[in-house]
């Protein structure tokens, strides 16, 4: 059987890391696309020269010609600009909406059957705009944010309980931003929900509240530390987990930005983070979890934040109305 083809649009920090992981995992052949052809070609060649050392077979190509992504099975989009310290993700719309429009045209023409994972920020609005611009089926277009946000939550919880990250499961809903909703009662250590761990005196409500807050601001914490750019290792690992679920038809249930059609709090037509089953058909199911009143209130606040960014996009680009 032919190898899968993975097109990475954007060969910056996340794009380069994605290429590295995809090659090491032998997920498929990799095409790195960037407006800066030299960056794409240089990273592809550097990785191709590393492959004999790590002993994996994978063709790597750098390009700035969309024709080279023809027939890609998976497309992962990181093209655009990251945040600078002190910046909110929504401030990136001006630069990144035009980039997403170009990418959508390229993908629609050359890889319309691909499973597309968008990472470019502001995430929920950019993946929504990509789907609108490209007209690809919504079940084949998702955004990566929830896997990353819940990985941050898991890391902080494992650190709190001094236990293995493998035993911590965490759930995050809503838009990718400071209004995201880490779901405490659905987050567990070895199957035991956090509220029970508080009762067992393994931790306190105050400490969990602080962890939730740190999770919400996890992206900004890294932006502040790096001083120039945003997180890239954890975002790349997270997108690879989603791509693997699709390519290997794993039916993983992962928190992804998906286009809702009423499954959660009756929200329709918007891309927002929700637990979704990813398999060979793309998004195969969205879990229709019932929210308690306070969770619903937080979720709707997050939805309103996404709607506001979408309204700004529509103002800038009337074809999105
Ligand atoms: P960076 O290292 O700057 O890479 C972006 C790449 O996109 C650069 O190489 C650019 O040359 C390229 N590019 C710019 N315009 C175009 C275009 N029109 N066509 C093709 N390529 C283009 O950024 P990064 O890799 O660190 O981050 C990429 C994006 O991911 C940013 O928007 C970040 O804000 C976002 N991001 C999202 C998350 C989420 O969890 C959703 C996390 C971290 C970063």
Coordinates of C-alpha atoms and ligand atoms in Angstrom, one line a residue:
X1 CA 0.0 0.0 0.0
X2 CA 1.3 3.5 -0.9
X3 CA 2.5 5.6 2.0
X4 CA 0.2 8.3 3.3
X5 CA 1.0 11.9 2.2
X6 CA 1.1 14.6 4.8
X7 CA 1.1 18.2 3.7
X8 CA 2.3 20.8 6.2
X9 CA 1.3 24.3 5.3
X10 CA 3.7 26.6 7.1
X11 CA 7.2 25.5 7.8
X12 CA 7.9 27.6 10.8
X13 CA 8.4 26.4 14.4
X14 CA 5.3 24.1 14.6
X15 CA 5.6 23.1 10.9
X16 CA 9.2 22.0 11.2
X17 CA 8.4 20.1 14.5
X18 CA 5.5 18.4 12.8
X19 CA 7.7 17.2 9.9
X20 CA 10.2 15.9 12.4
X21 CA 7.7 13.9 14.4
X22 CA 5.9 12.6 11.2
X23 CA 9.2 11.4 9.8
X24 CA 10.3 9.7 13.0
X25 CA 6.9 8.0 13.4
X26 CA 7.0 7.0 9.7
X27 CA 3.4 8.4 9.4
X28 CA 3.9 9.1 5.7
X29 CA 5.7 11.2 3.2
X30 CA 5.9 14.8 4.1
X31 CA 5.5 18.0 2.0
X32 CA 6.5 21.1 3.8
X33 CA 5.0 24.2 2.2
X34 CA 5.9 27.8 3.0
X35 CA 5.8 31.2 1.2
X36 CA 9.5 31.2 2.0
X37 CA 10.6 28.5 -0.3
X38 CA 14.1 28.3 1.2
X39 CA 12.8 27.7 4.7
X40 CA 10.6 24.8 3.5
X41 CA 13.3 23.3 1.3
X42 CA 16.0 23.7 3.9
X43 CA 14.0 22.1 6.7
X44 CA 12.9 19.2 4.4
X45 CA 16.5 18.6 3.3
X46 CA 17.9 18.8 6.9
X47 CA 15.3 16.2 8.0
X48 CA 15.9 14.0 5.0
X49 CA 19.6 14.0 6.0
X50 CA 18.6 13.0 9.6
X51 CA 16.4 10.1 8.5
X52 CA 19.3 7.7 7.9
X53 CA 20.4 8.3 11.5
X54 CA 17.0 7.7 13.0
X55 CA 16.5 4.9 10.5
X56 CA 13.0 5.7 9.1
X57 CA 11.9 5.8 5.5
X58 CA 10.0 8.9 4.4
X59 CA 10.2 11.2 1.5
X60 CA 10.5 14.9 2.5
X61 CA 10.0 17.7 0.1
X62 CA 10.0 21.5 0.6
X63 CA 8.0 23.7 -1.7
X64 CA 6.2 27.0 -2.3
X65 CA 4.0 25.5 -5.0
X66 CA 0.6 24.2 -4.0
X67 CA 0.7 21.7 -6.9
X68 CA 3.1 19.7 -4.7
X69 CA 0.4 19.0 -2.1
X70 CA -1.7 17.2 -4.7
X71 CA -3.6 14.2 -3.3
X72 CA -2.5 14.8 0.3
X73 CA -4.3 12.6 2.8
X74 CA -3.7 15.0 5.7
X75 CA -3.1 18.7 5.6
X76 CA -1.9 20.5 8.8
X77 CA -2.1 24.3 8.7
X78 CA 0.3 26.5 10.7
X79 CA 0.8 29.2 8.1
X80 CA 0.5 32.7 9.6
X81 CA 1.8 34.6 12.5
X82 CA 2.2 33.7 16.1
X83 CA 1.5 35.9 19.2
X84 CA 4.1 38.3 20.7
X85 CA 4.2 38.8 24.5
X86 CA 1.2 40.7 25.8
X87 CA -0.8 40.0 22.6
X88 CA -4.3 38.4 22.6
X89 CA -4.9 35.6 20.0
X90 CA -7.7 37.7 18.5
X91 CA -5.2 40.4 17.5
X92 CA -3.9 38.0 14.9
X93 CA -7.0 38.1 12.7
X94 CA -5.8 41.0 10.6
X95 CA -2.7 39.1 9.5
X96 CA -3.9 35.5 9.6
X97 CA -7.4 35.7 7.9
X98 CA -5.8 36.5 4.5
X99 CA -3.3 33.7 5.0
X100 CA -6.1 31.2 5.7
X101 CA -8.0 32.4 2.6
X102 CA -4.9 31.7 0.4
X103 CA -4.4 28.3 2.1
X104 CA -8.0 27.3 1.6
X105 CA -7.8 28.1 -2.1
X106 CA -4.6 26.0 -2.5
X107 CA -6.1 23.0 -0.5
X108 CA -9.4 23.2 -2.3
X109 CA -7.7 23.0 -5.7
X110 CA -5.1 20.4 -4.9
X111 CA -6.1 18.3 -1.9
X112 CA -9.9 18.6 -1.6
X113 CA -10.2 15.0 -0.1
X114 CA -7.7 15.6 2.7
X115 CA -8.4 15.6 6.4
X116 CA -7.5 19.1 7.4
X117 CA -6.2 20.1 10.9
X118 CA -5.9 23.9 11.4
X119 CA -3.6 25.2 14.1
X120 CA -3.3 28.9 13.0
X121 CA -4.7 31.3 15.6
X122 CA -7.2 32.6 16.6
X123 CA -8.0 29.0 16.2
X124 CA -11.8 28.6 16.3
X125 CA -12.4 31.4 13.9
X126 CA -9.6 30.4 11.5
X127 CA -10.8 26.8 11.2
X128 CA -14.3 28.1 10.7
X129 CA -13.1 30.5 8.0
X130 CA -11.0 27.8 6.4
X131 CA -14.1 25.6 6.1
X132 CA -16.2 28.4 4.6
X133 CA -13.5 29.6 2.2
X134 CA -12.7 26.0 1.0
X135 CA -16.2 24.5 1.1
X136 CA -14.6 21.2 2.3
X137 CA -16.9 18.9 4.2
X138 CA -17.1 20.0 7.9
X139 CA -16.3 16.4 9.1
X140 CA -13.0 16.6 7.3
X141 CA -12.0 20.0 8.8
X142 CA -11.0 20.3 12.4
X143 CA -9.0 22.6 14.7
X144 CA -6.3 21.6 17.1
X145 CA -6.5 23.2 20.5
X146 CA -8.3 20.9 22.9
X147 CA -5.6 18.2 22.8
X148 CA -3.0 20.8 23.7
X149 CA -5.1 22.5 26.4
X150 CA -6.0 19.2 28.0
X151 CA -2.3 18.1 27.8
X152 CA -1.4 21.3 29.7
X153 CA -4.1 20.5 32.3
X154 CA -2.8 16.9 32.6
X155 CA 0.8 18.0 33.0
X156 CA -0.2 20.4 35.8
X157 CA -2.4 17.8 37.5
X158 CA 0.3 15.1 37.3
X159 CA 2.7 17.6 38.8
X160 CA 0.2 18.3 41.6
X161 CA -0.3 14.6 42.4
X162 CA 3.3 13.6 41.7
X163 CA 1.9 10.8 39.6
X164 CA 2.4 9.6 36.0
X165 CA 0.9 11.7 33.3
X166 CA -0.3 8.4 31.8
X167 CA -2.8 8.1 34.7
X168 CA -4.3 11.6 34.3
X169 CA -7.1 12.3 31.9
X170 CA -8.4 15.8 31.5
X171 CA -11.2 17.4 29.6
X172 CA -11.4 20.9 28.1
X173 CA -14.3 22.4 26.2
X174 CA -15.1 25.6 24.4
X175 CA -13.0 28.1 22.4
X176 CA -9.2 28.2 22.5
X177 CA -8.6 31.2 24.6
X178 CA -8.8 32.5 28.1
X179 CA -12.5 31.6 28.2
X180 CA -11.9 27.8 27.6
X181 CA -13.7 25.5 29.9
X182 CA -11.5 22.9 31.7
X183 CA -14.1 20.4 32.9
X184 CA -13.1 19.5 36.4
X185 CA -15.7 16.8 37.1
X186 CA -14.7 14.9 33.9
X187 CA -11.0 15.1 34.7
X188 CA -9.6 12.1 36.5
X189 CA -6.6 10.4 38.0
X190 CA -6.8 6.6 37.5
X191 CA -10.5 7.0 36.9
X192 CA -11.2 9.0 40.1
X193 CA -12.7 12.4 39.3
X194 CA -11.0 15.6 40.7
X195 CA -14.0 16.5 43.0
X196 CA -13.5 13.1 44.7
X197 CA -9.7 13.7 45.0
X198 CA -10.5 16.9 46.8
X199 CA -12.8 15.0 49.2
X200 CA -10.0 12.4 49.7
X201 CA -7.7 15.4 50.6
X202 CA -5.2 14.7 47.8
X203 CA -5.6 18.4 46.9
X204 CA -7.8 21.4 47.7
X205 CA -10.3 23.3 45.7
X206 CA -8.0 26.4 45.8
X207 CA -5.2 24.4 44.2
X208 CA -7.4 23.0 41.5
X209 CA -8.7 26.5 40.8
X210 CA -5.2 27.7 40.4
X211 CA -4.4 24.8 38.0
X212 CA -7.5 25.6 35.9
X213 CA -6.4 29.2 35.7
X214 CA -2.8 28.2 34.7
X215 CA -4.3 25.9 32.0
X216 CA -6.4 28.8 30.6
X217 CA -3.4 31.0 30.4
X218 CA -1.0 28.2 29.4
X219 CA -0.3 29.6 25.9
X220 CA 0.5 33.1 27.2
X221 CA 2.8 31.7 29.9
X222 CA 5.0 30.1 27.1
X223 CA 4.8 33.2 24.9
X224 CA 6.0 35.3 27.9
X225 CA 8.9 32.9 28.5
X226 CA 10.0 32.6 24.9
X227 CA 9.8 36.3 24.2
X228 CA 9.7 35.7 20.5
X229 CA 7.1 33.2 19.3
X230 CA 4.7 30.7 20.9
X231 CA 4.6 27.1 22.0
X232 CA 5.6 24.5 19.3
X233 CA 6.5 21.1 20.8
X234 CA 3.2 20.4 22.5
X235 CA 1.1 21.9 19.7
X236 CA 2.9 19.7 17.1
X237 CA 2.6 16.5 19.3
X238 CA -1.1 17.2 19.7
X239 CA -1.8 17.6 16.0
X240 CA 0.2 14.4 15.2
X241 CA -2.1 12.6 17.7
X242 CA -5.1 13.8 15.7
X243 CA -3.6 13.0 12.3
X244 CA -2.7 9.5 13.5
X245 CA -6.2 8.9 14.7
X246 CA -7.5 9.7 11.2
X247 CA -4.8 7.8 9.2
X248 CA -5.0 4.7 11.4
X249 CA -8.8 4.9 11.9
X250 CA -8.3 4.7 15.6
X251 CA -11.7 6.2 16.6
X252 CA -9.9 8.2 19.3
X253 CA -12.1 10.5 21.2
X254 CA -10.2 13.8 21.4
X255 CA -11.1 17.3 22.3
X256 CA -11.0 19.1 18.9
X257 CA -12.5 22.3 17.4
X258 CA -15.4 20.8 15.4
X259 CA -18.4 22.4 13.7
X260 CA -21.2 21.8 16.1
X261 CA -24.7 21.0 15.0
X262 CA -26.5 21.2 18.4
X263 CA -24.6 18.5 20.3
X264 CA -23.5 20.8 23.1
X265 CA -25.8 23.4 24.6
X266 CA -27.7 23.6 21.3
X267 CA -24.8 25.5 19.6
X268 CA -24.9 25.2 15.8
X269 CA -22.7 26.2 12.9
X270 CA -19.8 27.3 15.0
X271 CA -16.4 25.7 15.4
X272 CA -15.8 25.2 19.1
X273 CA -13.9 22.6 21.2
X274 CA -15.8 19.4 22.0
X275 CA -15.0 15.7 22.5
X276 CA -15.0 14.2 19.0
X277 CA -14.4 10.7 17.6
X278 CA -11.7 10.8 15.0
X279 CA -11.5 7.9 12.5
X280 CA -11.1 7.2 8.8
X281 CA -14.2 9.3 8.0
X282 CA -12.9 12.3 9.9
X283 CA -15.1 13.5 12.7
X284 CA -17.3 10.5 13.1
X285 CA -19.2 11.6 16.2
X286 CA -19.4 14.5 18.7
X287 CA -20.1 13.5 22.3
X288 CA -23.3 15.3 23.3
X289 CA -22.3 15.8 26.9
X290 CA -24.8 17.4 29.3
X291 CA -23.5 20.4 31.1
X292 CA -24.4 21.6 34.6
X293 CA -25.7 25.2 34.9
X294 CA -22.3 26.7 35.8
X295 CA -20.4 24.7 33.1
X296 CA -23.0 25.8 30.6
X297 CA -22.6 29.4 31.6
X298 CA -18.8 29.2 31.1
X299 CA -19.2 27.3 27.8
X300 CA -21.7 30.0 26.5
X301 CA -19.2 32.7 27.5
X302 CA -16.6 31.0 25.5
X303 CA -18.9 30.6 22.5
X304 CA -19.7 34.3 22.7
X305 CA -16.0 35.1 22.6
X306 CA -15.6 32.9 19.4
X307 CA -18.7 34.6 17.9
X308 CA -17.2 38.0 18.4
X309 CA -14.0 37.0 16.6
X310 CA -16.1 35.5 13.8
X311 CA -18.1 38.8 13.5
X312 CA -14.7 40.7 13.1
X313 CA -13.7 38.2 10.4
X314 CA -17.0 38.8 8.5
X315 CA -16.5 42.5 8.7
X316 CA -13.0 42.1 7.2
X317 CA -14.1 39.6 4.6
X318 CA -17.8 40.0 3.6
X319 CA -17.7 36.8 1.6
X320 CA -17.8 35.0 5.0
X321 CA -21.2 36.4 5.9
Ligands
LIG1 P1 6.0 30.5 12.8 O1 7.2 29.9 13.3 O2 6.0 32.0 12.6 O3 5.6 29.8 11.4 C1 4.6 30.3 10.6 C2 5.1 30.0 9.2 O4 4.0 30.4 8.3 C3 6.3 30.9 8.8 O5 7.3 30.0 8.3 C4 5.7 31.8 7.6 O6 6.7 32.0 6.6 C5 4.6 30.9 7.1 N1 3.6 31.7 6.4 C6 3.2 33.0 6.6 N2 2.3 33.3 5.6 C7 2.1 32.2 4.8 C8 1.3 31.9 3.7 N3 0.5 32.8 3.2 N4 1.4 30.7 3.2 C9 2.2 29.8 3.6 N5 3.0 30.0 4.7 C10 2.9 31.2 5.3 O7 4.7 30.2 13.7 P2 4.4 28.9 14.6 O8 4.7 27.7 13.8 O9 5.1 29.0 15.9 O10 2.9 29.1 14.8 C11 2.0 29.0 13.7 C12 0.6 29.4 14.1 O11 0.1 28.5 15.1 C13 0.4 30.8 14.7 O12 -0.8 31.4 14.2 C14 0.2 30.5 16.2 O13 -0.5 31.5 16.9 C15 -0.5 29.2 16.1 N6 -0.5 28.4 17.3 C16 -1.7 27.8 17.7 C17 -1.8 27.0 18.8 C18 -3.1 26.3 19.2 O14 -3.1 25.6 20.2 C19 -4.2 26.5 18.4 C20 -0.6 26.8 19.6 C21 0.5 27.4 19.2 C22 0.6 28.2 18.1

